[in-house]
Tab-separated table of C-alpha atoms and ligand atoms in Angstrom:
chain	number	residue	atom	x	y	z
O	1	MET	CA	168.663	-73.974	-58.073
O	2	ILE	CA	164.897	-73.539	-58.192
O	3	ASN	CA	163.311	-69.967	-59.888
O	4	LEU	CA	159.160	-70.350	-60.096
O	5	ILE	CA	156.874	-68.421	-61.322
O	6	LEU	CA	153.251	-69.794	-60.401
O	7	LEU	CA	150.650	-68.034	-62.625
O	8	GLY	CA	146.436	-68.712	-61.761
O	9	LEU	CA	143.775	-67.347	-61.703
O	10	PRO	CA	142.548	-65.510	-58.849
O	11	GLY	CA	142.259	-69.021	-56.144
O	12	ALA	CA	143.894	-71.547	-58.275
O	13	GLY	CA	145.639	-72.199	-54.927
O	14	LYS	CA	149.005	-70.024	-55.570
O	15	GLY	CA	148.931	-69.043	-52.166
O	16	THR	CA	147.786	-72.634	-50.941
O	17	ALA	CA	150.946	-74.372	-53.208
O	18	SER	CA	153.552	-72.182	-52.665
O	19	GLU	CA	153.082	-72.867	-48.685
O	20	ARG	CA	153.751	-76.986	-50.000
O	21	ILE	CA	156.854	-75.544	-51.587
O	22	VAL	CA	158.700	-73.705	-49.685
O	23	ASP	CA	158.162	-76.282	-46.861
O	24	LYS	CA	160.139	-79.346	-49.621
O	25	TYR	CA	162.621	-76.817	-51.192
O	26	HIS	CA	163.008	-73.289	-48.499
O	27	LEU	CA	162.619	-71.326	-52.177
O	28	THR	CA	162.003	-67.700	-50.903
O	29	HIS	CA	157.998	-67.400	-51.676
O	30	ILE	CA	157.378	-63.555	-53.094
O	31	SER	CA	153.646	-63.360	-52.896
O	32	THR	CA	153.043	-59.263	-55.130
O	33	GLY	CA	149.273	-59.837	-53.285
O	34	ASP	CA	151.375	-60.323	-49.563
O	35	MET	CA	152.654	-57.148	-50.374
O	36	PHE	CA	150.949	-55.729	-51.335
O	37	ARG	CA	148.207	-56.040	-48.649
O	38	GLU	CA	150.666	-55.636	-45.962
O	39	ALA	CA	151.634	-52.200	-47.854
O	40	MET	CA	148.070	-51.379	-47.569
O	41	ALA	CA	147.632	-52.398	-43.662
O	42	ASN	CA	150.814	-50.236	-43.163
O	43	LYS	CA	149.101	-47.433	-45.378
O	44	THR	CA	152.464	-46.432	-47.135
O	45	LYS	CA	152.690	-44.704	-50.116
O	46	VAL	CA	152.552	-47.691	-52.185
O	47	GLY	CA	149.890	-49.771	-49.492
O	48	LEU	CA	146.977	-46.817	-50.111
O	49	GLU	CA	148.279	-46.193	-54.392
O	50	ALA	CA	147.759	-50.025	-54.546
O	51	LYS	CA	144.271	-49.967	-52.656
O	52	SER	CA	142.905	-47.584	-54.981
O	53	TYR	CA	143.092	-50.554	-57.514
O	54	ILE	CA	143.233	-53.458	-55.533
O	55	ASP	CA	139.620	-52.983	-53.535
O	56	LYS	CA	137.938	-52.860	-57.009
O	57	GLY	CA	139.585	-56.210	-58.065
O	58	ASN	CA	142.276	-54.270	-61.183
O	59	LEU	CA	145.357	-54.703	-61.321
O	60	VAL	CA	147.595	-51.842	-59.566
O	61	PRO	CA	150.041	-50.338	-62.670
O	62	ASP	CA	152.745	-52.745	-63.947
O	63	LYS	CA	155.760	-50.224	-63.039
O	64	VAL	CA	154.236	-50.319	-59.308
O	65	THR	CA	154.452	-53.517	-59.044
O	66	ALA	CA	158.148	-55.046	-61.406
O	67	LYS	CA	159.657	-52.129	-59.047
O	68	LEU	CA	158.473	-53.495	-56.128
O	69	VAL	CA	159.407	-57.556	-56.813
O	70	GLU	CA	162.930	-55.928	-57.992
O	71	GLU	CA	163.670	-54.185	-55.049
O	72	ARG	CA	162.380	-58.105	-53.143
O	73	LEU	CA	163.659	-59.523	-55.570
O	74	GLY	CA	167.691	-57.547	-54.783
O	75	GLN	CA	167.900	-58.635	-50.623
O	76	PRO	CA	169.932	-61.175	-49.781
O	77	ASP	CA	167.919	-63.679	-48.194
O	78	ILE	CA	167.168	-65.167	-51.864
O	79	LYS	CA	169.988	-68.354	-52.174
O	80	ASN	CA	167.592	-70.929	-52.781
O	81	GLY	CA	165.801	-70.038	-55.143
O	82	TYR	CA	162.139	-67.990	-55.313
O	83	ILE	CA	159.227	-69.196	-56.501
O	84	LEU	CA	157.065	-65.584	-57.503
O	85	ASP	CA	152.441	-65.563	-57.053
O	86	GLY	CA	150.951	-63.499	-58.768
O	87	PHE	CA	153.703	-62.016	-60.586
O	88	PRO	CA	154.008	-61.683	-62.924
O	89	ARG	CA	150.552	-61.287	-64.396
O	90	THR	CA	150.448	-59.050	-67.561
O	91	THR	CA	152.815	-59.466	-70.765
O	92	VAL	CA	154.568	-56.091	-70.083
O	93	GLN	CA	155.856	-57.177	-66.212
O	94	ALA	CA	156.898	-60.402	-68.288
O	95	GLU	CA	159.146	-58.089	-70.096
O	96	LEU	CA	160.107	-56.662	-67.322
O	97	LEU	CA	160.921	-59.179	-65.466
O	98	GLU	CA	163.050	-60.503	-68.479
O	99	GLY	CA	165.561	-56.997	-67.401
O	100	ILE	CA	164.775	-57.725	-63.851
O	101	THR	CA	166.149	-61.192	-63.797
O	102	LYS	CA	169.817	-60.507	-66.297
O	103	ARG	CA	170.191	-57.360	-63.734
O	104	LEU	CA	170.247	-59.770	-61.563
O	105	ASN	CA	171.391	-62.570	-62.444
O	106	LYS	CA	168.802	-64.637	-61.169
O	107	PRO	CA	167.540	-66.216	-64.624
O	108	LEU	CA	164.116	-68.538	-63.894
O	109	THR	CA	163.985	-72.181	-64.395
O	110	ASN	CA	160.124	-72.502	-64.222
O	111	VAL	CA	156.294	-71.815	-64.654
O	112	ILE	CA	154.122	-74.388	-63.742
O	113	SER	CA	150.193	-73.164	-64.327
O	114	LEU	CA	147.544	-74.179	-62.363
O	115	GLU	CA	144.816	-74.461	-64.109
O	116	VAL	CA	140.853	-74.824	-62.760
O	117	ASN	CA	138.001	-73.513	-64.104
O	118	GLU	CA	135.609	-70.457	-63.805
O	119	LYS	CA	132.765	-72.565	-61.636
O	120	THR	CA	135.295	-73.569	-58.698
O	121	LEU	CA	137.468	-70.669	-58.515
O	122	ILE	CA	134.256	-68.521	-57.244
O	123	LYS	CA	133.388	-71.474	-55.397
O	124	ARG	CA	136.473	-71.379	-53.651
O	125	LEU	CA	136.887	-67.672	-53.277
O	126	SER	CA	133.452	-67.116	-51.436
O	127	ALA	CA	134.204	-69.730	-49.171
O	128	ARG	CA	137.610	-68.535	-48.707
O	129	PHE	CA	139.038	-66.604	-44.990
O	130	MET	CA	141.324	-65.212	-43.333
O	131	CYS	CA	143.562	-65.056	-39.705
O	132	LYS	CA	143.724	-61.749	-38.996
O	133	ASN	CA	146.952	-61.687	-37.781
O	134	CYS	CA	149.312	-64.135	-39.254
O	135	GLY	CA	147.631	-63.534	-42.774
O	136	ALA	CA	147.037	-68.695	-43.326
O	137	THR	CA	144.238	-68.818	-45.216
O	138	TYR	CA	141.505	-70.865	-44.834
O	139	ASN	CA	138.020	-72.673	-46.763
O	140	LYS	CA	134.335	-72.491	-45.154
O	141	ILE	CA	134.246	-76.209	-47.942
O	142	SER	CA	137.886	-77.258	-47.942
O	143	LYS	CA	140.140	-76.008	-45.211
O	144	MET	CA	138.320	-74.799	-41.174
O	145	PRO	CA	141.151	-74.635	-38.800
O	146	LYS	CA	142.271	-78.159	-37.170
O	147	VAL	CA	140.454	-76.833	-34.083
O	148	LYS	CA	137.489	-74.409	-33.677
O	149	ASN	CA	138.395	-70.542	-34.574
O	150	THR	CA	141.411	-70.673	-33.476
O	151	CYS	CA	144.820	-70.282	-36.504
O	152	ASP	CA	146.386	-73.695	-37.039
O	153	ARG	CA	149.558	-71.290	-37.549
O	154	CYS	CA	149.476	-68.070	-34.752
O	155	GLY	CA	146.727	-69.421	-32.762
O	156	GLY	CA	144.547	-66.378	-33.369
O	157	HIS	CA	140.724	-66.091	-32.985
O	158	GLU	CA	140.402	-63.422	-35.582
O	159	PHE	CA	139.524	-64.152	-38.918
O	160	TYR	CA	138.923	-61.922	-41.986
O	161	GLN	CA	137.158	-62.116	-45.594
O	162	ARG	CA	139.493	-60.499	-48.317
O	163	GLU	CA	137.854	-57.160	-49.014
O	164	ASP	CA	138.730	-58.429	-52.648
O	165	ASP	CA	136.601	-62.033	-52.179
O	166	LYS	CA	134.011	-60.079	-51.559
O	167	PRO	CA	131.567	-61.373	-54.642
O	168	GLU	CA	130.839	-58.069	-57.414
O	169	VAL	CA	134.517	-57.392	-56.968
O	170	VAL	CA	135.390	-61.073	-57.978
O	171	LYS	CA	133.546	-61.453	-60.794
O	172	ASN	CA	135.902	-57.889	-62.162
O	173	ARG	CA	139.312	-59.946	-60.774
O	174	LEU	CA	138.477	-63.001	-62.791
O	175	LYS	CA	138.195	-60.511	-65.901
O	176	VAL	CA	140.493	-58.082	-65.679
O	177	ASN	CA	142.791	-61.572	-64.791
O	178	GLU	CA	141.192	-64.086	-67.927
O	179	LYS	CA	142.551	-61.731	-70.148
O	180	MET	CA	146.212	-60.982	-70.174
O	181	ASN	CA	146.206	-65.818	-69.038
O	182	THR	CA	146.279	-66.826	-72.598
O	183	PRO	CA	148.699	-64.225	-73.667
O	184	LEU	CA	151.050	-64.999	-70.750
O	185	LYS	CA	151.093	-67.999	-70.864
O	186	ASP	CA	151.954	-68.068	-74.597
O	187	PHE	CA	154.999	-66.137	-73.680
O	188	TYR	CA	156.895	-68.771	-71.467
O	189	GLN	CA	155.976	-71.307	-73.656
O	190	LYS	CA	157.583	-70.255	-76.317
O	191	LYS	CA	160.765	-69.941	-73.604
O	192	GLY	CA	159.914	-73.340	-73.251
O	193	LEU	CA	159.530	-72.856	-69.694
O	194	LEU	CA	156.075	-73.683	-68.514
O	195	THR	CA	154.121	-76.946	-67.046
O	196	VAL	CA	150.095	-76.604	-67.089
O	197	ILE	CA	148.922	-78.754	-63.373
O	198	ASN	CA	145.525	-80.014	-63.386
O	199	GLY	CA	144.373	-77.003	-60.565
O	200	GLU	CA	141.250	-79.468	-59.602
O	201	GLN	CA	142.836	-81.553	-57.671
O	202	THR	CA	143.051	-82.143	-53.941
O	203	PRO	CA	146.053	-79.592	-52.941
O	204	GLU	CA	147.987	-82.764	-51.810
O	205	LYS	CA	147.461	-84.263	-55.617
O	206	VAL	CA	148.257	-80.779	-56.685
O	207	PHE	CA	152.167	-80.386	-55.048
O	208	GLU	CA	152.878	-84.079	-55.997
O	209	ASP	CA	152.633	-82.812	-59.494
O	210	ILE	CA	154.628	-79.659	-59.380
O	211	ASP	CA	156.737	-82.149	-57.162
O	212	THR	CA	157.777	-83.705	-59.638
O	213	VAL	CA	158.337	-81.442	-62.535
O	214	LEU	CA	160.718	-79.592	-59.724
O	215	SER	CA	163.118	-82.924	-58.657
O	216	ASN	CA	163.643	-83.001	-62.532
O	217	ASN	CA	165.649	-80.143	-62.313
O	218	GLN	CA	167.409	-80.631	-59.471
R	1	AP5	P1	146.805	-61.824	-55.216
R	1	AP5	O1	147.263	-61.726	-53.680
R	1	AP5	O2	147.760	-62.052	-56.238
R	1	AP5	O3	145.272	-62.543	-55.644
R	1	AP5	P2	145.218	-63.459	-56.738
R	1	AP5	O4	146.010	-63.733	-57.679
R	1	AP5	O5	143.858	-63.519	-57.035
R	1	AP5	O6	145.234	-64.500	-56.378
R	1	AP5	P3	144.451	-65.109	-54.671
R	1	AP5	O7	145.027	-65.412	-53.626
R	1	AP5	O8	143.044	-64.598	-54.276
R	1	AP5	O9	144.558	-66.774	-55.329
R	1	AP5	P4	145.541	-67.598	-55.052
R	1	AP5	O10	145.308	-68.156	-56.648
R	1	AP5	O11	146.940	-67.522	-53.978
R	1	AP5	O12	144.224	-68.634	-54.336
R	1	AP5	P5	144.504	-68.951	-52.691
R	1	AP5	O13	145.877	-70.134	-52.686
R	1	AP5	O14	144.558	-68.650	-51.521
R	1	AP5	O15	146.612	-60.850	-56.275
R	1	AP5	C1	145.210	-59.459	-55.265
R	1	AP5	C2	145.564	-58.346	-55.757
R	1	AP5	O16	146.502	-57.285	-55.635
R	1	AP5	C3	145.817	-58.070	-57.483
R	1	AP5	O17	143.804	-58.409	-57.709
R	1	AP5	C4	145.911	-57.310	-58.247
R	1	AP5	O18	145.081	-56.653	-57.532
R	1	AP5	C5	146.921	-57.008	-57.047
R	1	AP5	N1	148.430	-57.751	-57.824
R	1	AP5	C6	148.994	-58.814	-57.116
R	1	AP5	N2	149.522	-58.828	-58.520
R	1	AP5	C7	149.982	-58.015	-59.169
R	1	AP5	C8	150.170	-57.990	-60.432
R	1	AP5	N3	151.469	-58.346	-61.113
R	1	AP5	N4	150.040	-56.281	-61.070
R	1	AP5	C9	148.982	-56.093	-61.108
R	1	AP5	N5	148.323	-55.870	-59.573
R	1	AP5	C10	148.937	-57.127	-58.580
R	1	AP5	O19	143.683	-70.539	-52.737
R	1	AP5	C11	142.080	-69.888	-53.390
R	1	AP5	C12	141.170	-70.215	-52.294
R	1	AP5	O20	140.565	-72.264	-51.782
R	1	AP5	C13	141.384	-70.191	-49.900
R	1	AP5	O21	140.100	-70.568	-49.101
R	1	AP5	C14	141.801	-72.283	-50.564
R	1	AP5	O22	142.015	-72.437	-49.353
R	1	AP5	C15	141.455	-73.062	-51.139
R	1	AP5	N6	141.953	-73.942	-51.892
R	1	AP5	C16	143.033	-73.536	-52.633
R	1	AP5	N7	143.501	-74.768	-53.325
R	1	AP5	C17	142.626	-75.865	-52.892
R	1	AP5	C18	142.083	-76.859	-53.980
R	1	AP5	N8	143.001	-77.458	-54.626
R	1	AP5	N9	140.822	-78.207	-53.399
R	1	AP5	C19	140.285	-77.199	-52.650
R	1	AP5	N10	140.476	-76.316	-52.315
R	1	AP5	C20	141.786	-74.825	-51.950
R	2	MG	MG1	146.984	-65.669	-53.084
R	3	ZN	ZN1	147.302	-67.026	-38.388
């Protein structure tokens, strides 16, 4: 069983790596960012609350986020293990997660941190765009759709830039997340769960490194 956390600053490639991990290991992908974006699109109570933080690049309060994760992790489709992408992001969330995994009896097996320098992160985020229909992620520099103006995944033709990928917001997002990053890594380092991977490599090579870690764990 693999129950994995992917750590990494905004743009480190958590979503990109998750897709490849899901393809091979059939884990359930849980991205708090994706869940919030869906809630915002549906204008739910959580979505409206989250929007006021996300659009400025700030963190949604720990308790709101942890509740969302506990509900999701408690669902029956999570039998082959899970990837948490973007949660936890603070040591308070990491401690809340300890309680959640105990209550649900779904203990963590691995924590992988994707390390990318700030200059690359800014470049990646400013070049990212998304499919309006299915949310698939593209990049003007490294990942254009295979057929011009057509989503590889759903065939959609409309794309958009995430509100929080605009340059003013990116700066704050990086600052907010950088502050929490080292304490979070220390937390899992002490538990002997952490592996650090060079996220500057190609997506293929990043996955190869992750695969080496995970295949040792099966
Ligand atoms: P979230 O959606 O999780 O955003 P994030 O953490 O800022 O991470 P990103 O999704 O921007 O980046 P990623 O690492 O997935 O990179 P990707 O694979 O897309 O969260 C959004 C917001 O929600 C937060 O700011 C916060 O407000 C709130 N939130 C979420 N979780 C929360 C929590 N736990 N607590 C409180 N608030 C929370 O890649 C980026 C780009 O680079 C893409 O274009 C991709 O194609 C490209 N790329 C990826 N890998 C490579 C590579 N190896 N080489 C070249 N290009 C690459
Ligand atoms: Mg993501
Ligand atoms: Zn699509």
